[in-house]
Coordinates of C-alpha atoms in Angstrom, one line a residue:
Chain A
M26 CA -0.5 0.5 -0.1
E27 CA 1.8 3.4 -1.0
F28 CA 0.0 5.7 1.1
G29 CA 1.4 9.7 1.6
T30 CA 2.6 10.6 4.7
S31 CA 0.7 14.1 4.9
G32 CA -2.6 12.3 4.9
C33 CA -5.9 13.9 3.0
L34 CA -4.3 17.1 2.2
S35 CA -1.2 18.0 0.1
E36 CA 1.6 19.6 1.8
D37 CA 1.4 22.7 1.2
G38 CA -2.0 22.0 3.6
I39 CA -4.4 23.9 1.0
H40 CA -5.0 21.6 -2.3
V41 CA -6.3 18.0 -1.4
D42 CA -4.5 15.2 -3.0
M43 CA -7.2 13.7 -5.5
D44 CA -5.3 10.7 -6.5
R45 CA -5.6 8.8 -3.0
L46 CA -6.9 5.2 -4.8
K47 CA -4.9 2.1 -2.9
K48 CA -3.0 0.2 -5.3
G49 CA -4.6 -1.9 -7.6
E50 CA -8.7 -0.3 -6.2
V51 CA -11.0 -0.5 -8.5
N52 CA -12.3 3.0 -9.6
L53 CA -15.1 5.3 -10.3
G54 CA -13.7 7.1 -13.4
T55 CA -16.9 8.6 -13.9
S56 CA -18.3 11.6 -15.1
I57 CA -21.3 12.0 -12.6
M58 CA -23.6 14.6 -12.1
A59 CA -27.1 15.9 -10.5
I60 CA -29.4 19.1 -10.9
T61 CA -32.3 20.5 -9.5
F62 CA -35.4 21.4 -12.1
K63 CA -38.6 23.0 -11.4
D64 CA -40.4 20.0 -10.0
G65 CA -37.1 18.0 -8.0
V66 CA -34.1 16.8 -9.1
I67 CA -32.0 15.0 -11.8
L68 CA -28.9 12.5 -11.4
G69 CA -26.9 11.7 -14.1
A70 CA -23.4 9.2 -14.6
D71 CA -21.7 7.6 -17.1
S72 CA -20.7 3.7 -16.5
R73 CA -17.8 3.6 -16.9
T74 CA -15.9 1.2 -14.0
T75 CA -12.1 1.1 -14.1
T76 CA -8.6 -1.3 -13.0
G77 CA -6.1 0.7 -14.4
A78 CA -6.5 0.9 -18.2
Y79 CA -8.5 -2.4 -17.5
I80 CA -12.4 -1.5 -17.8
A81 CA -13.5 -3.6 -15.1
N82 CA -17.5 -3.1 -16.3
R83 CA -18.8 -1.0 -18.9
V84 CA -22.6 -0.8 -17.3
T85 CA -21.5 0.1 -13.8
D86 CA -24.5 1.5 -12.5
K87 CA -23.1 4.8 -10.3
L88 CA -26.5 6.3 -9.1
T89 CA -27.3 5.0 -5.7
R90 CA -30.5 4.6 -4.1
V91 CA -30.2 5.7 -0.5
H92 CA -34.0 6.0 0.3
D93 CA -37.3 6.2 -2.0
T94 CA -36.2 9.6 -3.0
I95 CA -32.8 10.2 -2.1
W96 CA -29.9 8.3 -4.2
C97 CA -26.4 9.3 -4.2
C98 CA -23.7 9.7 -7.3
R99 CA -20.7 8.0 -6.4
S100 CA -17.3 8.5 -7.4
G101 CA -13.7 7.5 -6.1
S102 CA -13.3 4.1 -4.9
A103 CA -16.2 1.4 -5.9
A104 CA -15.6 0.2 -2.2
D105 CA -15.7 3.3 -0.1
T106 CA -18.6 4.9 -1.7
Q107 CA -20.6 1.3 -1.9
A108 CA -20.2 0.7 1.9
V109 CA -20.9 4.6 2.6
A110 CA -24.2 4.5 0.9
D111 CA -25.2 0.8 2.1
I112 CA -24.5 2.7 5.9
V113 CA -26.4 5.6 4.7
Q114 CA -29.2 3.2 3.1
Y115 CA -29.6 1.6 6.7
Q116 CA -29.5 4.9 9.1
L117 CA -32.7 6.3 6.4
G118 CA -34.3 3.4 6.6
L119 CA -33.6 3.3 10.2
F120 CA -35.0 6.7 10.7
H121 CA -38.1 5.9 9.0
M122 CA -39.3 3.4 10.8
M123 CA -38.1 5.4 14.4
N124 CA -39.5 8.2 13.4
G125 CA -42.7 7.5 11.3
K126 CA -42.0 10.0 9.1
P127 CA -39.3 9.8 5.6
P128 CA -35.8 11.9 6.3
T129 CA -35.0 14.3 4.2
T130 CA -32.4 15.7 2.1
Q131 CA -31.1 17.2 3.9
T132 CA -30.6 13.8 6.9
A133 CA -29.1 11.5 4.0
A134 CA -26.0 15.0 3.3
A135 CA -25.8 15.3 7.8
I136 CA -25.1 11.4 7.5
F137 CA -22.9 10.9 4.3
Q138 CA -20.8 14.0 5.7
E139 CA -20.3 13.4 8.8
M140 CA -18.9 9.7 7.4
C141 CA -16.9 11.5 4.8
Y142 CA -15.0 13.5 7.1
A143 CA -14.8 11.5 10.4
N144 CA -12.8 9.0 8.0
K145 CA -11.5 11.2 5.3
D146 CA -7.8 9.3 5.1
R147 CA -9.0 6.7 5.1
L148 CA -11.8 7.1 1.9
S149 CA -11.6 7.9 -1.3
A150 CA -15.4 9.0 -2.2
G151 CA -16.7 11.6 -4.1
L152 CA -20.2 11.8 -3.8
I153 CA -23.1 14.3 -5.0
I154 CA -26.4 13.6 -3.0
A155 CA -29.7 14.7 -4.9
G156 CA -33.4 14.2 -2.7
W157 CA -36.6 15.7 -3.0
D158 CA -38.5 15.7 -0.4
E159 CA -42.5 17.5 0.5
R160 CA -41.3 19.7 2.6
H161 CA -37.8 21.2 1.0
G162 CA -39.1 19.9 -3.0
G163 CA -35.6 19.0 -4.8
Q164 CA -31.4 19.7 -3.0
V165 CA -28.6 18.6 -4.8
Y166 CA -25.9 18.2 -1.9
S167 CA -21.8 17.8 -2.8
I168 CA -19.6 16.1 -0.5
P169 CA -16.0 16.0 -1.8
L170 CA -12.9 14.5 -0.8
G171 CA -11.7 16.2 2.5
G172 CA -15.8 15.5 3.4
S173 CA -17.3 19.0 3.3
L174 CA -20.8 20.0 2.6
H175 CA -21.6 22.1 -0.4
K176 CA -26.1 23.0 -1.3
Q177 CA -25.5 23.8 -4.5
P178 CA -28.4 24.1 -8.0
Y179 CA -26.0 21.6 -9.4
A180 CA -23.4 19.5 -9.1
I181 CA -20.9 17.6 -11.3
G182 CA -18.3 15.4 -10.3
G183 CA -16.0 12.4 -11.1
S184 CA -12.5 12.9 -13.2
G185 CA -14.8 13.8 -16.3
S186 CA -16.7 16.9 -14.8
T187 CA -13.2 18.6 -15.5
Y188 CA -14.3 19.1 -19.2
I189 CA -17.3 20.0 -18.6
Y190 CA -17.4 23.1 -16.4
G191 CA -17.8 25.7 -18.9
Y192 CA -20.1 23.5 -21.0
C193 CA -22.6 23.4 -18.0
D194 CA -21.3 27.5 -17.6
A195 CA -23.0 28.5 -20.4
N196 CA -26.0 26.6 -20.8
W197 CA -27.3 26.1 -16.9
K198 CA -30.5 27.3 -16.2
E199 CA -32.8 27.6 -13.2
G200 CA -36.4 25.8 -12.9
M201 CA -35.7 24.2 -16.2
E202 CA -38.6 21.4 -17.4
E203 CA -38.2 18.0 -17.0
A204 CA -37.5 17.3 -20.8
D205 CA -35.0 20.3 -20.4
A206 CA -33.4 19.2 -17.8
V207 CA -32.9 15.7 -18.7
N208 CA -31.1 17.0 -22.4
F209 CA -28.9 18.9 -20.3
V210 CA -28.2 16.4 -18.0
K211 CA -27.6 13.9 -21.3
E212 CA -26.1 16.5 -23.4
S213 CA -23.1 17.4 -20.4
L214 CA -22.7 13.5 -19.7
K215 CA -21.7 13.1 -23.6
E216 CA -19.2 15.9 -23.9
A217 CA -18.0 14.4 -20.8
I218 CA -17.9 10.6 -22.0
K219 CA -16.1 12.5 -25.5
W220 CA -12.9 14.1 -23.8
D221 CA -12.4 11.8 -20.9
G222 CA -10.6 8.5 -21.6
S223 CA -11.7 7.7 -18.6
S224 CA -15.1 7.6 -18.5
G225 CA -17.8 6.3 -21.1
G226 CA -20.8 3.3 -22.0
V227 CA -24.5 4.4 -21.6
I228 CA -26.1 6.8 -19.2
R229 CA -27.7 6.4 -16.4
M230 CA -29.9 9.1 -15.3
V231 CA -32.8 9.1 -11.7
V232 CA -35.9 11.9 -12.0
L233 CA -36.9 12.2 -8.5
T234 CA -39.8 14.2 -8.1
A235 CA -43.3 13.6 -5.9
K236 CA -44.0 10.6 -8.3
G237 CA -41.1 9.5 -7.1
A238 CA -38.0 7.5 -8.7
D239 CA -38.2 7.9 -12.5
R240 CA -35.1 5.7 -14.0
H241 CA -33.3 6.4 -17.5
L242 CA -30.8 4.8 -19.8
Y243 CA -29.3 5.7 -23.0
L244 CA -27.3 3.8 -24.6
P245 CA -24.0 4.4 -26.8
D246 CA -25.3 2.4 -29.7
T247 CA -28.6 5.2 -30.4
D248 CA -26.1 7.9 -29.8
Y249 CA -28.1 8.4 -27.1
K250 CA -31.1 9.9 -28.6
V251 CA -33.3 6.5 -27.5
R252 CA -34.3 6.2 -23.9
H253 CA -34.1 2.0 -23.4
E254 CA -35.7 0.2 -20.9
N255 CA -33.6 -0.3 -17.9
Chain B
M22 CA -42.4 -7.1 54.9
T23 CA -44.4 -5.1 56.9
S24 CA -47.7 -6.5 57.9
I25 CA -49.9 -3.6 55.2
G26 CA -49.5 -3.5 51.2
T27 CA -50.0 -7.3 49.5
G28 CA -46.1 -7.4 48.2
Y29 CA -46.4 -6.3 44.7
D30 CA -45.2 -3.0 45.7
L31 CA -41.9 -3.2 46.7
S32 CA -40.5 -4.2 43.7
N33 CA -40.6 -2.4 39.4
S34 CA -41.2 -5.4 37.1
I35 CA -43.5 -7.1 39.1
F36 CA -47.1 -6.7 38.3
S37 CA -49.8 -7.5 41.1
P38 CA -52.4 -10.1 40.3
D39 CA -54.9 -7.8 38.9
G40 CA -52.3 -6.4 36.2
R41 CA -50.8 -3.1 37.9
N42 CA -47.7 -1.7 39.1
F43 CA -47.9 0.0 41.9
Q44 CA -44.7 1.2 41.9
V45 CA -45.4 3.6 38.9
E46 CA -48.8 4.6 40.6
Y47 CA -47.3 5.6 43.8
A48 CA -44.2 7.5 41.6
V49 CA -47.6 9.8 40.3
K50 CA -49.5 9.9 43.6
A51 CA -45.9 11.4 44.6
V52 CA -46.6 14.1 41.5
E53 CA -49.6 14.6 42.4
N54 CA -48.5 16.7 45.9
G55 CA -46.3 19.1 44.0
G56 CA -46.4 22.6 43.0
T57 CA -48.9 23.3 40.1
S58 CA -47.2 23.6 36.6
V59 CA -49.3 24.8 33.6
G60 CA -48.1 24.6 29.6
I61 CA -50.6 26.7 27.2
R62 CA -49.7 25.7 23.4
C63 CA -51.1 28.8 21.5
K64 CA -51.1 30.3 18.3
D65 CA -47.7 31.6 17.7
G66 CA -46.0 30.3 20.9
V67 CA -46.0 28.1 24.3
V68 CA -46.4 29.2 27.8
L69 CA -44.8 27.7 31.1
A70 CA -45.7 28.5 34.4
V71 CA -44.9 26.8 37.8
E72 CA -46.4 27.3 41.1
K73 CA -43.2 27.2 43.3
I74 CA -44.0 26.7 47.0
V75 CA -41.4 28.9 49.3
T76 CA -40.3 25.9 51.9
S77 CA -38.0 28.2 54.1
K78 CA -37.7 31.9 54.4
L79 CA -33.9 31.4 54.1
L80 CA -34.4 30.5 50.3
K81 CA -33.1 33.2 48.3
P82 CA -36.2 34.5 46.1
G83 CA -35.6 33.9 42.4
A84 CA -32.9 31.0 42.7
N85 CA -33.4 27.6 42.1
K86 CA -35.0 27.6 38.8
R87 CA -37.8 25.1 38.1
I88 CA -37.9 25.1 34.6
A89 CA -34.5 24.5 32.6
T90 CA -33.7 25.1 28.5
V91 CA -32.8 22.0 26.6
D92 CA -32.0 23.6 23.5
R93 CA -31.6 26.3 21.6
H94 CA -30.4 27.4 18.4
L95 CA -26.5 28.3 17.8
G96 CA -27.4 30.4 14.5
V97 CA -27.8 34.1 14.8
V98 CA -30.1 34.6 11.6
C99 CA -32.4 31.8 11.2
S100 CA -34.4 30.5 14.5
S101 CA -35.7 27.4 15.5
L102 CA -36.3 25.0 18.6
F103 CA -36.1 25.3 22.2
R104 CA -37.3 23.5 25.2
F105 CA -38.3 24.0 28.5
L106 CA -39.6 21.9 30.5
S107 CA -41.8 22.9 34.4
L108 CA -41.0 19.9 36.4
R109 CA -42.3 18.8 39.3
P110 CA -41.0 17.5 42.6
S111 CA -42.7 14.8 44.7
R112 CA -41.7 11.1 46.0
P113 CA -42.0 7.9 45.0
L114 CA -41.0 4.3 45.9
T115 CA -42.4 4.9 49.4
R116 CA -46.6 5.5 49.9
P117 CA -47.1 9.2 50.0
S118 CA -47.5 10.4 53.6
P119 CA -48.1 14.2 54.1
S120 CA -45.1 14.5 55.9
Q121 CA -43.3 13.7 52.5
V122 CA -44.8 15.6 50.5
Y123 CA -42.4 18.3 50.0
S124 CA -39.0 16.1 50.5
G125 CA -39.3 16.0 46.7
M126 CA -37.7 14.7 43.7
L127 CA -35.9 17.7 42.3
P128 CA -33.2 16.0 41.8
D129 CA -35.1 13.8 39.3
G130 CA -36.2 16.3 37.4
R131 CA -32.6 17.7 37.2
H132 CA -31.6 14.0 35.7
F133 CA -34.4 14.5 33.1
V134 CA -33.2 17.3 32.1
D135 CA -29.7 16.3 31.3
R136 CA -30.7 13.6 29.6
A137 CA -32.8 15.6 27.3
R138 CA -30.2 18.4 26.6
D139 CA -28.2 14.6 26.0
E140 CA -30.8 13.3 23.5
A141 CA -31.0 17.0 22.1
R142 CA -27.3 17.0 21.8
S143 CA -27.0 13.6 19.7
W144 CA -29.9 14.6 17.7
R145 CA -27.9 17.4 16.7
D146 CA -24.9 15.1 16.3
N147 CA -26.0 12.9 14.3
F148 CA -28.9 14.7 11.7
K149 CA -26.8 18.1 12.0
T150 CA -30.4 19.8 13.1
P151 CA -32.3 20.9 15.4
I152 CA -34.5 18.1 17.5
T153 CA -38.1 18.6 17.2
T154 CA -40.3 18.9 20.4
S155 CA -42.3 15.5 19.4
D156 CA -39.0 13.8 18.6
L157 CA -38.0 15.2 22.3
A158 CA -41.1 14.3 23.8
S159 CA -41.2 10.6 22.2
R160 CA -37.1 9.9 23.3
M161 CA -37.8 11.0 27.0
G162 CA -41.1 8.7 27.1
N163 CA -38.9 6.1 26.1
Y164 CA -36.7 6.9 28.9
L165 CA -38.7 7.4 32.0
Q166 CA -40.8 3.5 30.7
A167 CA -37.2 2.4 31.1
H168 CA -37.6 2.5 34.3
T169 CA -40.9 1.4 35.1
L170 CA -39.0 -2.1 33.9
Y171 CA -36.6 -3.4 36.1
Q172 CA -35.8 -4.1 39.5
S173 CA -33.2 -1.8 39.9
V174 CA -34.3 1.2 38.8
R175 CA -37.2 3.3 40.2
P176 CA -39.4 5.4 38.5
F177 CA -38.9 9.2 38.1
G178 CA -40.6 11.2 40.5
I179 CA -41.5 14.1 38.0
T180 CA -43.9 14.7 35.5
A181 CA -43.1 16.8 32.9
I182 CA -44.0 19.1 30.5
V183 CA -42.4 19.7 27.9
G184 CA -42.6 22.9 25.4
G185 CA -41.4 24.1 22.6
F186 CA -41.1 25.3 18.6
D187 CA -40.0 24.2 16.0
A188 CA -38.4 25.9 12.5
Q189 CA -41.5 26.6 10.4
E190 CA -38.7 28.1 7.8
E191 CA -36.1 25.9 6.1
L192 CA -33.3 25.4 8.5
P193 CA -29.9 24.4 6.4
V194 CA -27.5 21.5 7.8
D195 CA -25.2 22.4 10.3
G196 CA -22.0 23.7 8.5
Q197 CA -23.4 23.5 5.5
V198 CA -22.0 25.5 2.8
G199 CA -23.9 27.3 -0.4
S200 CA -27.5 27.3 -1.4
G201 CA -29.6 25.8 -3.6
P202 CA -30.7 27.6 -7.3
S203 CA -32.1 31.5 -6.2
C204 CA -35.5 30.7 -7.5
G205 CA -36.0 28.1 -5.0
A206 CA -36.4 24.2 -5.1
G207 CA -38.3 22.8 -7.1
G208 CA -41.8 20.9 -6.8
K209 CA -42.6 22.0 -3.4
N210 CA -45.7 21.9 -2.2
P211 CA -46.9 25.3 -1.2
D212 CA -49.7 24.8 0.4
K213 CA -48.8 22.7 3.6
K214 CA -47.3 24.7 6.6
Y215 CA -45.1 22.5 9.5
G216 CA -43.5 23.3 12.6
G217 CA -45.5 25.6 14.9
P218 CA -45.4 25.8 18.8
F219 CA -45.8 22.2 20.2
L220 CA -46.9 20.9 24.3
Y221 CA -46.7 17.9 25.3
M222 CA -47.2 16.1 29.1
I223 CA -44.4 12.5 30.3
E224 CA -46.1 11.2 33.0
P225 CA -43.8 8.6 35.2
S226 CA -44.9 5.5 32.8
G227 CA -43.6 7.3 29.8
L228 CA -47.2 8.0 29.3
Y229 CA -47.2 11.1 26.8
W230 CA -49.6 12.9 25.1
G231 CA -49.7 15.9 22.9
Y232 CA -51.5 18.6 24.1
Y233 CA -53.2 22.4 23.6
G234 CA -53.1 22.6 27.8
A235 CA -51.0 21.4 30.3
A236 CA -51.2 20.6 33.9
T237 CA -49.9 18.4 36.6
G238 CA -49.5 18.9 40.4
K239 CA -51.5 19.8 43.5
G240 CA -54.0 22.5 41.3
R241 CA -54.1 20.8 38.3
Q242 CA -57.9 20.0 38.4
A243 CA -58.5 23.7 38.7
A244 CA -56.0 24.5 36.7
K245 CA -57.7 21.9 34.1
A246 CA -61.1 23.2 34.8
E247 CA -59.5 27.1 33.9
L248 CA -57.9 25.6 30.6
E249 CA -60.5 24.4 29.7
K250 CA -62.1 27.6 28.9
L251 CA -60.2 29.0 27.3
D252 CA -59.8 28.8 23.3
L253 CA -56.8 26.9 22.4
T254 CA -58.4 24.4 20.1
G255 CA -59.8 26.5 17.9
E256 CA -59.3 30.1 17.1
G257 CA -56.6 29.9 19.5
I258 CA -55.0 32.9 22.2
T259 CA -51.9 34.6 21.6
L260 CA -48.6 34.6 23.3
E261 CA -49.0 37.7 25.6
E262 CA -52.7 37.0 26.2
A263 CA -51.6 32.9 27.4
V264 CA -48.6 34.3 29.7
K265 CA -51.6 36.1 31.8
E266 CA -54.0 33.5 31.6
A267 CA -51.1 31.2 33.1
A268 CA -50.3 33.2 35.7
R269 CA -53.5 33.6 36.7
I270 CA -54.2 29.8 36.4
I271 CA -51.5 29.1 39.1
Y272 CA -53.2 31.8 41.3
V273 CA -56.2 30.8 41.2
A274 CA -54.8 26.8 41.8
H275 CA -52.6 28.2 44.5
D276 CA -54.3 26.9 48.2
D277 CA -54.1 29.3 50.7
S278 CA -54.7 27.3 53.8
K279 CA -52.3 24.7 52.5
D280 CA -49.3 26.7 51.9
K281 CA -48.7 30.7 52.0
E282 CA -46.2 31.7 50.1
F283 CA -45.3 31.0 46.5
E284 CA -43.4 32.5 43.7
L285 CA -44.7 32.4 40.2
E286 CA -42.0 31.2 37.6
M287 CA -42.7 31.9 34.0
S288 CA -41.5 31.0 29.9
W289 CA -42.4 31.1 27.1
I290 CA -41.1 30.8 23.6
S291 CA -42.1 32.1 20.0
G292 CA -41.4 31.9 16.2
R293 CA -38.6 33.8 14.3
D294 CA -40.3 36.6 14.0
G295 CA -41.9 36.9 17.7
P296 CA -40.9 38.1 20.4
T297 CA -38.0 35.6 21.8
K298 CA -36.7 35.5 18.1
G299 CA -37.4 31.3 18.3
L300 CA -35.5 31.3 21.7
H301 CA -36.9 29.8 25.3
Q302 CA -36.3 32.1 27.3
E303 CA -38.0 33.3 31.3
V304 CA -40.5 35.4 30.8
P305 CA -39.4 39.5 31.1
K306 CA -40.1 40.5 35.2
A307 CA -42.5 43.3 33.7
L308 CA -44.5 41.3 31.7
R309 CA -44.6 38.8 34.2
E310 CA -45.5 41.2 37.8
E311 CA -48.3 43.1 35.2
A312 CA -49.8 39.4 34.6
E313 CA -49.3 38.9 38.5
R314 CA -50.8 42.3 39.4
L315 CA -54.1 41.1 37.0
A316 CA -53.6 37.6 38.6
K317 CA -54.7 39.1 41.9
K318 CA -56.8 41.3 40.7
S319 CA -58.9 38.9 39.0
L320 CA -59.0 36.7 42.3
D321 CA -60.2 40.1 44.0
D322 CA -63.0 41.0 41.8
S323 CA -64.4 36.9 42.2
D324 CA -64.2 37.0 45.4
D325 CA -66.3 40.4 45.4
E326 CA -68.2 38.3 42.6
E327 CA -69.4 35.9 45.2
E328 CA -69.7 38.3 48.6
E329 CA -72.9 40.6 46.0
K330 CA -74.0 37.3 45.2
K331 CA -74.8 36.2 48.7
E332 CA -76.2 39.7 49.4
G333 CA -78.1 40.3 46.9
D334 CA -79.6 36.7 47.5
K335 CA -80.2 38.2 51.1
M336 CA -82.3 41.6 49.5
E337 CA -84.9 38.8 47.4
E338 CA -85.5 37.3 51.1

C-alpha cells in the first residue's frame, strides 16, 4: 500500500490530493452530476469502471438509492462509496421507521458528510447527494474528498467533470422543465464521455419528484438519442 | 415485610395479580403533591408556568429555577427550536404520606433535563439539525418507560411538561456551505405548513400526549378547569394573553390554606418573528409582574362577586 505521509491534504496544506487510490483499487473513472429543476432533481452518470487501463465494468450503475426519493452519485473508490452508501441506506431506513416520517435530503447529506469527514484519511469518495422531499422540494448537495458539504443548484463530479465546467456554466438554467433538464444532463455527460478517457459506456439517470423515482437509460449504440428500457 | 400491602409494590417489574404496577402509581401519587405546573400552547408560541412553593424563608427569592432550557439554536439568523420543561418534585417508591410531600424529587427533574439535553445534542450530532419537540417527547417517554421495567431502578418522581417551537422556515444542515437555485427548490407543496408551537406532558409511566393546555401537580384539577375555558383548540390565543392566563391559573390553583408563600416562575417561546425570536426565555420581569397584578386583581374581583351574590340573595328574601 502506498500512502502519502501528508494524509488527505497535500504538503502545502491547501490542495486535496486527488490521486489517493490504494494500489489495485477499482476506480470509478466517472462523470457524475445532479441538477435541480422545476419539479425536483435529476441525477446522471456514465457507466465506466476501471482498474488502471482495464475497463472492469462497462455498464456500472453509479446512481445508488439510499431512500425512496434520496439518491447519490458515487465517484472515487467503488468499494468505499458502496460501503458508505450501504451504511447511509441502513441509517435512513431506520430513521423512517423510528420517527414515522421519511428522512429529508438534509438528513441524508448530514449522515454522508459525517462519515466522509470522520474517515477522510481512509476514504476516497466523492459523492453528490440529490433528493426530493415534500417540505424542501428538490435539493442537491456535493460532498467532495475532504468531507465538506456544499449545497448547490447543480453539481458535477468525477474525472470527467473537469471537461464540462464551461459547458454546464454556459447552458445551465434555473427551474427548467423536465424534458429540458434531462436534455441538459444528457448533453453534459455526452461531452464528458467524449473527452474523458475514463468515462464511457451508457448514460444513466434518475428523475426524483413527488411522483417518486424514474430511471432513464441511454445507449451509445443509438448515440444516446433513444430512451431504453432498464 | 410490613403487615400492610400485598407485597406487589416492593419493586418495579412485578405486576400485581390484577395487572398493575404499584411503584408507578405511587410515583404518580407523589407527583400529585408537587406545586402546580401549567403549559399553554397558543397560536404563536408556548408558555410554561410553575407555582414554586417557598419552603424556607432562608431560600433566596428567584433562585433554584424549576424551568430549564434543553436546546437552543446556535445560529444568529435562523430561529428554531428551544424547549423547556417544568418539573415537579415529588416522592416515589415509598407510599406518599403528608410529611413527605415536600421532600421532593427535584433531583429527578434535574436528571430528566440532563438526559433531554443529551438527546437533543445527540440528535444534532447525528442529523445536523435541531430535534423536534415531538421527537424529544418520544425519546424522553421511552426513557421514563424504561425506568418502570427493571428492579434496579425506580420510576421518575416527576411529570414533565415539554414545550418547544419547531422551525417553520427551512433550516440548513449545520455546517453546510452554499445554497440551492435562487428561484427556490422545485417540487414543493406550497400549501403545506410545517413546524410551530408544540406542547407535551410526560408522566412517570412514560405515557405522553400532546396538549393544547397541560396541568400537573397539586392544583391540576382547578388548573385544567380553567384551561378548558380558554379557546386553545379553535382560533387560539396570543402569547401575551397566554402569559396572563398562565399566571392567573397558577394563582387560581394555589391553595392559600395549605401553602402561604409561593413564587411564580414563567417562561415562553415564540417563533422567529415573535418576542423571543425562537428562543426559550424567562418571561421578562415587567410582563410577569403585570400578569401577576392582573391575576391578583381577577381573584379579588371574583371574591367580591361571590360576596355580592350572597348579599343579593339576602336582599331577595
